[in-house]
Structure formats: C-alpha cells, structure tokens
C-alpha cells in the first residue's frame, strides 16, 4: 500500500450540499483529502452521497457550503471546463458511438468529445492512443467497433480514453457495473497494473462490492446519509464494526491475498 504523503490532488473542507428545490441535505460537513499515489474506494449504501462527492472532485458540481480544491484550483475561482480536461473520468453511462473503433474511442479523450475531431490528432497523439491500448492490454481492439466489445473491454477502452489527458486524478464511477466474473477479474488486474505503472496517479473508485476492489486500493471512505463514517487506510476502515455501522446490518469482512470479501454476518 502507498502510505506516503504526496501532494494533495483533491481536498474537500467543510463541504455540504443541499438540493436547491427541497433543501434536502445530500452531503453534510465533509472533510476529505486525496493525495497523489493514493487509491481510494468510496463505499456506502444507495443514497449515501457517493456520486455527489465524485461530481465535486470531478468539477461537475459545486458545494452549497465549504470549499473544494482540485489539482490546486478552488471551485468557483477557476474555469471548470479547463479543469475537467485535466481529470480522468470513467463511467459506464458515458456516451460512446457504438460504431466507433477502439482506437478512435481513445482518441476522443484527447479532444474531450463524443465524436472524433480527426484534424486535431497528429501522429504523436495517434501513437499515444495506441500506446494506451497496449498499456490497458486491449491493443487488439484498435479496429473493433465499440458496440461489439464486451463490458470488460469497454471499461478498459474508457480508462485508456480517460488517460489521454495524462491526468493526476482518475475517477471511476462503478466501473464494474454489469461485468461477468472473467471481465471483472481482468479489470481488477488492469487497475493493479495501472497503479504499479503510474505511481503518482491518484484514483477514486465508487463501488458497492468489496470483491471489486483491486489489491492496489490503499484507502477507503465510508459514507452514510451524507456524512463521513470513516476514512483512512483501507485496513483501518474496512472492518467488521465499521462496515456494519455503514450498511446497517451485520457484515463480516475478510481479506485474502490482497482481495476483500464482505457478507452478511447473520448468514450461516
């Protein structure tokens, strides 16, 4: 695990969010810092505020109160369009034309567009896209239409796309959603290799399942009803007691060879 104190890439200080129309509290007094080289898991029940936090550090939403700093820039004092271009974001809900071949999908990460802007991609950019396909172990998908790729292949293409901007921060919003077991394991290994190959990269992964966490995960944040229940080194946070408090039912937590397993504690 990476326990060093790298530079802060995202900091939330006293952050709260309320729904404008109803005044409903979405996040309440959140303090949290992500540093370079750290790999965070963001966990909690549905409605706990995980996606809202991801939108804040992804510069796609603003806090009601408190401050958010991302890559040294405070939200509200920076052109968020330029800031977003420096943050890698992966979500299975991203719009990708199904007929676009894998290499073109990755190229769109350079221009930040849905469709390729072919005139903006010189030879160096095109070669970088090929190199990322190789790094993510999907170079055979260069000419394959996105629409016929498996869920796991699509996830790795989207990660390669996000890395085109060479971000210091990579946000992954439920990247394992709807993956079968082999695809899930391939993606977990991809995340492990990515952490090894890019020691300065910080990642935040939203997930519902501990089984989806790669051995590279170094830290965890537990959310419940919009508040931080626990945050810190993964071994200190993913415990039986804290997971039980977070999800409101007995949870047994075990770890083997760097991988996590959670199950209901009242099962025989």
Short mmCIF file of C-alpha atoms in Angstrom, two decimals:
data_model
loop_
_atom_site.label_atom_id
_atom_site.label_comp_id
_atom_site.label_asym_id
_atom_site.label_seq_id
_atom_site.Cartn_x
_atom_site.Cartn_y
_atom_site.Cartn_z
CA UNK A 1 0.00 0.00 0.00
CA UNK A 2 1.05 3.54 -0.67
CA UNK A 3 1.07 5.38 2.66
CA UNK A 4 3.29 8.29 1.60
CA UNK A 5 2.16 11.86 1.99
CA UNK A 6 2.11 13.03 -1.61
CA UNK A 7 0.73 16.35 -2.78
CA UNK A 8 -2.99 16.93 -2.39
CA UNK A 9 -4.85 16.47 -5.67
CA UNK A 10 -8.36 16.93 -4.22
CA UNK A 11 -9.48 18.45 -0.92
CA UNK A 12 -12.98 18.89 0.50
CA UNK A 13 -13.13 21.20 3.54
CA UNK A 14 -16.40 21.51 5.46
CA UNK A 15 -18.38 20.67 2.34
CA UNK A 16 -22.15 20.42 2.41
CA UNK A 17 -24.64 20.09 -0.43
CA UNK A 18 -28.37 20.70 -0.34
CA UNK A 19 -30.93 20.11 -3.04
CA UNK A 20 -31.92 23.54 -4.33
CA UNK A 21 -35.62 22.77 -4.76
CA UNK A 22 -36.31 20.99 -1.47
CA UNK A 23 -33.42 21.89 0.83
CA UNK A 24 -32.69 18.19 1.32
CA UNK A 25 -29.22 17.56 2.75
CA UNK A 26 -27.15 15.48 0.31
CA UNK A 27 -23.72 15.92 1.91
CA UNK A 28 -23.08 17.22 5.41
CA UNK A 29 -19.77 18.71 6.60
CA UNK A 30 -17.40 16.55 4.53
CA UNK A 31 -13.64 16.80 5.15
CA UNK A 32 -11.51 14.65 2.85
CA UNK A 33 -8.16 14.80 1.05
CA UNK A 34 -6.87 12.62 -1.78
CA UNK A 35 -3.12 12.69 -2.35
CA UNK A 36 -1.01 11.66 -5.30
CA UNK A 37 -0.39 7.93 -5.47
CA UNK A 38 -3.38 7.10 -3.25
CA UNK A 39 -6.11 4.76 -4.44
CA UNK A 40 -9.43 5.32 -2.69
CA UNK A 41 -12.55 3.18 -2.53
CA UNK A 42 -15.74 5.17 -1.97
CA UNK A 43 -18.37 2.99 -0.28
CA UNK A 44 -21.79 3.36 1.28
CA UNK A 45 -25.47 2.47 0.87
CA UNK A 46 -27.53 3.82 -2.02
CA UNK A 47 -28.23 7.50 -1.43
CA UNK A 48 -25.26 7.95 0.89
CA UNK A 49 -23.73 10.67 -1.32
CA UNK A 50 -21.01 8.76 -3.20
CA UNK A 51 -21.90 10.11 -6.64
CA UNK A 52 -22.25 13.64 -5.27
CA UNK A 53 -18.70 13.54 -3.89
CA UNK A 54 -17.41 12.20 -7.20
CA UNK A 55 -19.10 15.08 -9.02
CA UNK A 56 -17.45 17.58 -6.70
CA UNK A 57 -13.93 16.26 -7.20
CA UNK A 58 -14.69 15.88 -10.90
CA UNK A 59 -15.59 19.60 -11.06
CA UNK A 60 -19.06 18.87 -12.43
CA UNK A 61 -20.91 20.15 -9.36
CA UNK A 62 -20.42 22.81 -6.70
CA UNK A 63 -20.86 22.68 -2.91
CA UNK A 64 -23.57 24.63 -1.13
CA UNK A 65 -21.10 25.48 1.65
CA UNK A 66 -17.42 24.72 2.22
CA UNK A 67 -14.56 24.61 -0.28
CA UNK A 68 -13.41 22.13 -2.90
CA UNK A 69 -9.90 22.28 -4.34
CA UNK A 70 -8.90 20.02 -7.23
CA UNK A 71 -5.39 19.97 -8.70
CA UNK A 72 -4.57 23.17 -6.88
CA UNK A 73 -7.65 25.08 -8.09
CA UNK A 74 -10.63 26.08 -5.97
CA UNK A 75 -14.06 25.53 -7.47
CA UNK A 76 -15.71 28.87 -8.05
CA UNK A 77 -12.40 30.54 -8.89
CA UNK A 78 -11.39 28.53 -11.95
CA UNK A 79 -12.77 27.78 -15.41
CA UNK A 80 -14.17 24.33 -14.67
CA UNK A 81 -14.12 23.41 -18.37
CA UNK A 82 -10.33 23.65 -18.35
CA UNK A 83 -10.10 21.85 -15.01
CA UNK A 84 -12.31 18.97 -16.15
CA UNK A 85 -9.95 18.38 -19.07
CA UNK A 86 -7.22 17.53 -16.53
CA UNK A 87 -9.30 14.94 -14.66
CA UNK A 88 -9.84 11.39 -15.92
CA UNK A 89 -13.44 10.24 -15.55
CA UNK A 90 -14.77 6.75 -16.28
CA UNK A 91 -18.44 5.81 -16.12
CA UNK A 92 -20.43 3.09 -17.84
CA UNK A 93 -23.03 5.76 -18.62
CA UNK A 94 -20.64 7.68 -20.87
CA UNK A 95 -21.93 8.24 -24.39
CA UNK A 96 -19.80 6.42 -26.97
CA UNK A 97 -20.91 5.84 -30.58
CA UNK A 98 -21.25 2.07 -30.98
CA UNK A 99 -19.68 2.07 -34.43
CA UNK A 100 -16.52 3.85 -33.28
CA UNK A 101 -13.42 1.58 -33.33
CA UNK A 102 -11.38 1.24 -30.16
CA UNK A 103 -8.50 3.46 -31.30
CA UNK A 104 -10.92 6.26 -32.16
CA UNK A 105 -12.66 5.90 -28.79
CA UNK A 106 -9.33 6.51 -27.06
CA UNK A 107 -8.51 9.42 -29.38
CA UNK A 108 -11.68 11.26 -28.30
CA UNK A 109 -10.11 11.53 -24.85
CA UNK A 110 -7.61 13.98 -26.35
CA UNK A 111 -10.30 16.31 -27.62
CA UNK A 112 -12.83 15.62 -24.86
CA UNK A 113 -15.55 14.98 -27.42
CA UNK A 114 -18.03 12.21 -28.17
CA UNK A 115 -17.18 12.11 -31.87
CA UNK A 116 -13.55 12.22 -33.08
CA UNK A 117 -12.12 15.55 -34.23
CA UNK A 118 -9.78 14.00 -36.75
CA UNK A 119 -7.97 17.20 -37.73
CA UNK A 120 -6.80 17.74 -34.14
CA UNK A 121 -4.98 14.40 -33.86
CA UNK A 122 -1.41 14.48 -35.14
CA UNK A 123 0.84 11.43 -35.42
CA UNK A 124 2.09 11.82 -31.84
CA UNK A 125 -1.46 11.83 -30.45
CA UNK A 126 -2.46 8.81 -32.53
CA UNK A 127 0.60 6.91 -31.35
CA UNK A 128 -0.18 7.81 -27.76
CA UNK A 129 -3.63 6.28 -28.18
CA UNK A 130 -2.04 3.07 -29.49
CA UNK A 131 0.37 3.04 -26.53
CA UNK A 132 -2.54 3.35 -24.09
CA UNK A 133 -4.36 0.48 -25.78
CA UNK A 134 -1.24 -1.61 -25.21
CA UNK A 135 -0.89 -0.43 -21.59
CA UNK A 136 -4.51 -1.40 -20.87
CA UNK A 137 -3.91 -4.74 -22.64
CA UNK A 138 -6.53 -4.16 -25.34
CA UNK A 139 -4.44 -3.32 -28.39
CA UNK A 140 -6.39 -5.95 -30.35
CA UNK A 141 -9.44 -3.68 -30.03
CA UNK A 142 -7.91 -0.86 -32.09
CA UNK A 143 -10.12 -1.60 -35.10
CA UNK A 144 -13.03 -3.31 -33.34
CA UNK A 145 -16.30 -1.34 -33.07
CA UNK A 146 -17.13 -0.33 -29.51
CA UNK A 147 -20.59 -1.83 -29.86
CA UNK A 148 -19.30 -5.39 -30.24
CA UNK A 149 -16.81 -5.17 -27.38
CA UNK A 150 -17.58 -6.94 -24.09
CA UNK A 151 -18.36 -4.98 -20.94
CA UNK A 152 -14.85 -5.50 -19.63
CA UNK A 153 -13.28 -4.43 -22.92
CA UNK A 154 -15.42 -1.31 -22.98
CA UNK A 155 -14.34 -0.44 -19.44
CA UNK A 156 -10.66 -0.70 -20.36
CA UNK A 157 -11.22 1.39 -23.50
CA UNK A 158 -12.85 4.08 -21.37
CA UNK A 159 -9.93 4.04 -18.94
CA UNK A 160 -7.49 4.39 -21.85
CA UNK A 161 -9.62 7.26 -23.14
CA UNK A 162 -9.51 8.96 -19.73
CA UNK A 163 -5.72 8.61 -19.60
CA UNK A 164 -5.22 10.51 -22.88
CA UNK A 165 -5.12 13.75 -20.87
CA UNK A 166 -2.39 12.26 -18.61
CA UNK A 167 -4.47 13.12 -15.54
CA UNK A 168 -3.18 13.27 -11.99
CA UNK A 169 -6.62 12.12 -10.79
CA UNK A 170 -8.73 9.30 -12.22
CA UNK A 171 -12.36 8.92 -11.10
CA UNK A 172 -14.18 5.63 -11.69
CA UNK A 173 -17.95 5.56 -11.14
CA UNK A 174 -18.99 1.92 -10.69
CA UNK A 175 -16.68 0.67 -13.49
CA UNK A 176 -17.55 -2.97 -12.71
CA UNK A 177 -21.28 -2.49 -13.29
CA UNK A 178 -22.82 -5.49 -15.14
CA UNK A 179 -19.47 -7.23 -15.72
CA UNK A 180 -19.30 -11.01 -15.64
CA UNK A 181 -16.70 -12.73 -13.45
CA UNK A 182 -13.87 -13.03 -16.03
CA UNK A 183 -14.35 -9.41 -17.15
CA UNK A 184 -14.39 -8.22 -13.54
CA UNK A 185 -11.16 -10.04 -12.74
CA UNK A 186 -9.48 -8.69 -15.89
CA UNK A 187 -10.43 -5.15 -14.92
CA UNK A 188 -9.24 -5.63 -11.34
CA UNK A 189 -5.88 -6.78 -12.67
CA UNK A 190 -5.83 -3.79 -15.02
CA UNK A 191 -6.29 -1.44 -12.05
CA UNK A 192 -3.49 -3.18 -10.17
CA UNK A 193 -1.13 -2.84 -13.13
CA UNK A 194 -2.14 0.78 -13.62
CA UNK A 195 -1.20 1.60 -10.04
CA UNK A 196 2.17 -0.10 -10.44
CA UNK A 197 2.93 1.63 -13.74
CA UNK A 198 1.77 5.12 -12.70
CA UNK A 199 2.97 5.66 -9.11
CA UNK A 200 1.87 9.32 -9.00
CA UNK A 201 -1.67 8.70 -10.25
CA UNK A 202 -4.46 9.03 -7.68
CA UNK A 203 -7.71 7.14 -8.19
CA UNK A 204 -11.15 7.19 -6.60
CA UNK A 205 -13.42 4.21 -7.29
CA UNK A 206 -17.10 4.15 -6.40
CA UNK A 207 -18.34 0.61 -5.90
CA UNK A 208 -20.96 -1.37 -3.99
CA UNK A 209 -18.90 -4.53 -3.57
CA UNK A 210 -15.63 -5.12 -1.71
CA UNK A 211 -14.92 -8.01 -4.09
CA UNK A 212 -14.39 -5.43 -6.84
CA UNK A 213 -11.50 -3.71 -5.06
CA UNK A 214 -8.07 -4.32 -6.50
CA UNK A 215 -5.08 -5.05 -4.23
CA UNK A 216 -3.86 -1.56 -5.17
CA UNK A 217 -6.62 0.13 -3.13
CA UNK A 218 -4.82 1.91 -0.29
CA UNK A 219 -7.58 3.97 1.35
CA UNK A 220 -11.33 3.87 1.87
CA UNK A 221 -14.07 6.38 2.64
CA UNK A 222 -17.32 5.15 4.17
CA UNK A 223 -20.40 7.34 3.74
CA UNK A 224 -23.76 7.05 5.46
CA UNK A 225 -26.62 9.51 5.00
CA UNK A 226 -24.34 12.16 3.53
CA UNK A 227 -21.79 12.09 6.33
CA UNK A 228 -18.33 10.55 6.63
CA UNK A 229 -18.50 7.50 8.86
CA UNK A 230 -14.82 6.62 8.45
CA UNK A 231 -11.88 7.45 6.21
CA UNK A 232 -8.24 6.41 6.09
CA UNK A 233 -6.01 3.45 5.38
CA UNK A 234 -8.03 0.58 3.95
CA UNK A 235 -7.09 -1.87 6.72
CA UNK A 236 -8.39 0.57 9.35
CA UNK A 237 -11.66 1.35 7.57
CA UNK A 238 -12.88 -1.92 6.04
CA UNK A 239 -13.56 -3.59 9.37
CA UNK A 240 -16.49 -5.64 10.61
CA UNK A 241 -17.66 -2.93 13.02
CA UNK A 242 -17.39 0.00 10.62
CA UNK A 243 -18.97 -1.86 7.69
CA UNK A 244 -21.81 -2.97 9.99
CA UNK A 245 -22.39 0.64 11.07
CA UNK A 246 -22.22 1.85 7.48
CA UNK A 247 -24.72 -0.59 5.98
CA UNK A 248 -26.99 -1.05 8.97
CA UNK A 249 -26.76 -4.82 9.22
CA UNK A 250 -24.14 -7.31 10.48
CA UNK A 251 -21.29 -7.52 7.97
CA UNK A 252 -18.39 -9.95 8.12
CA UNK A 253 -15.23 -8.77 6.35
CA UNK A 254 -12.32 -10.96 5.33
CA UNK A 255 -9.20 -10.42 3.25
CA UNK A 256 -7.08 -12.92 1.37
CA UNK A 257 -4.09 -12.24 -0.93
CA UNK A 258 -4.97 -8.56 -1.04
CA UNK A 259 -8.60 -9.13 -2.02
CA UNK A 260 -11.64 -8.35 0.09
CA UNK A 261 -14.87 -10.22 0.78
CA UNK A 262 -17.97 -8.97 2.60
CA UNK A 263 -21.05 -10.97 3.51
CA UNK A 264 -23.96 -10.65 5.87
CA UNK A 265 -22.86 -11.65 9.34
CA UNK A 266 -26.15 -13.38 10.15
CA UNK A 267 -25.65 -15.99 7.43
CA UNK A 268 -24.56 -19.46 8.50
#
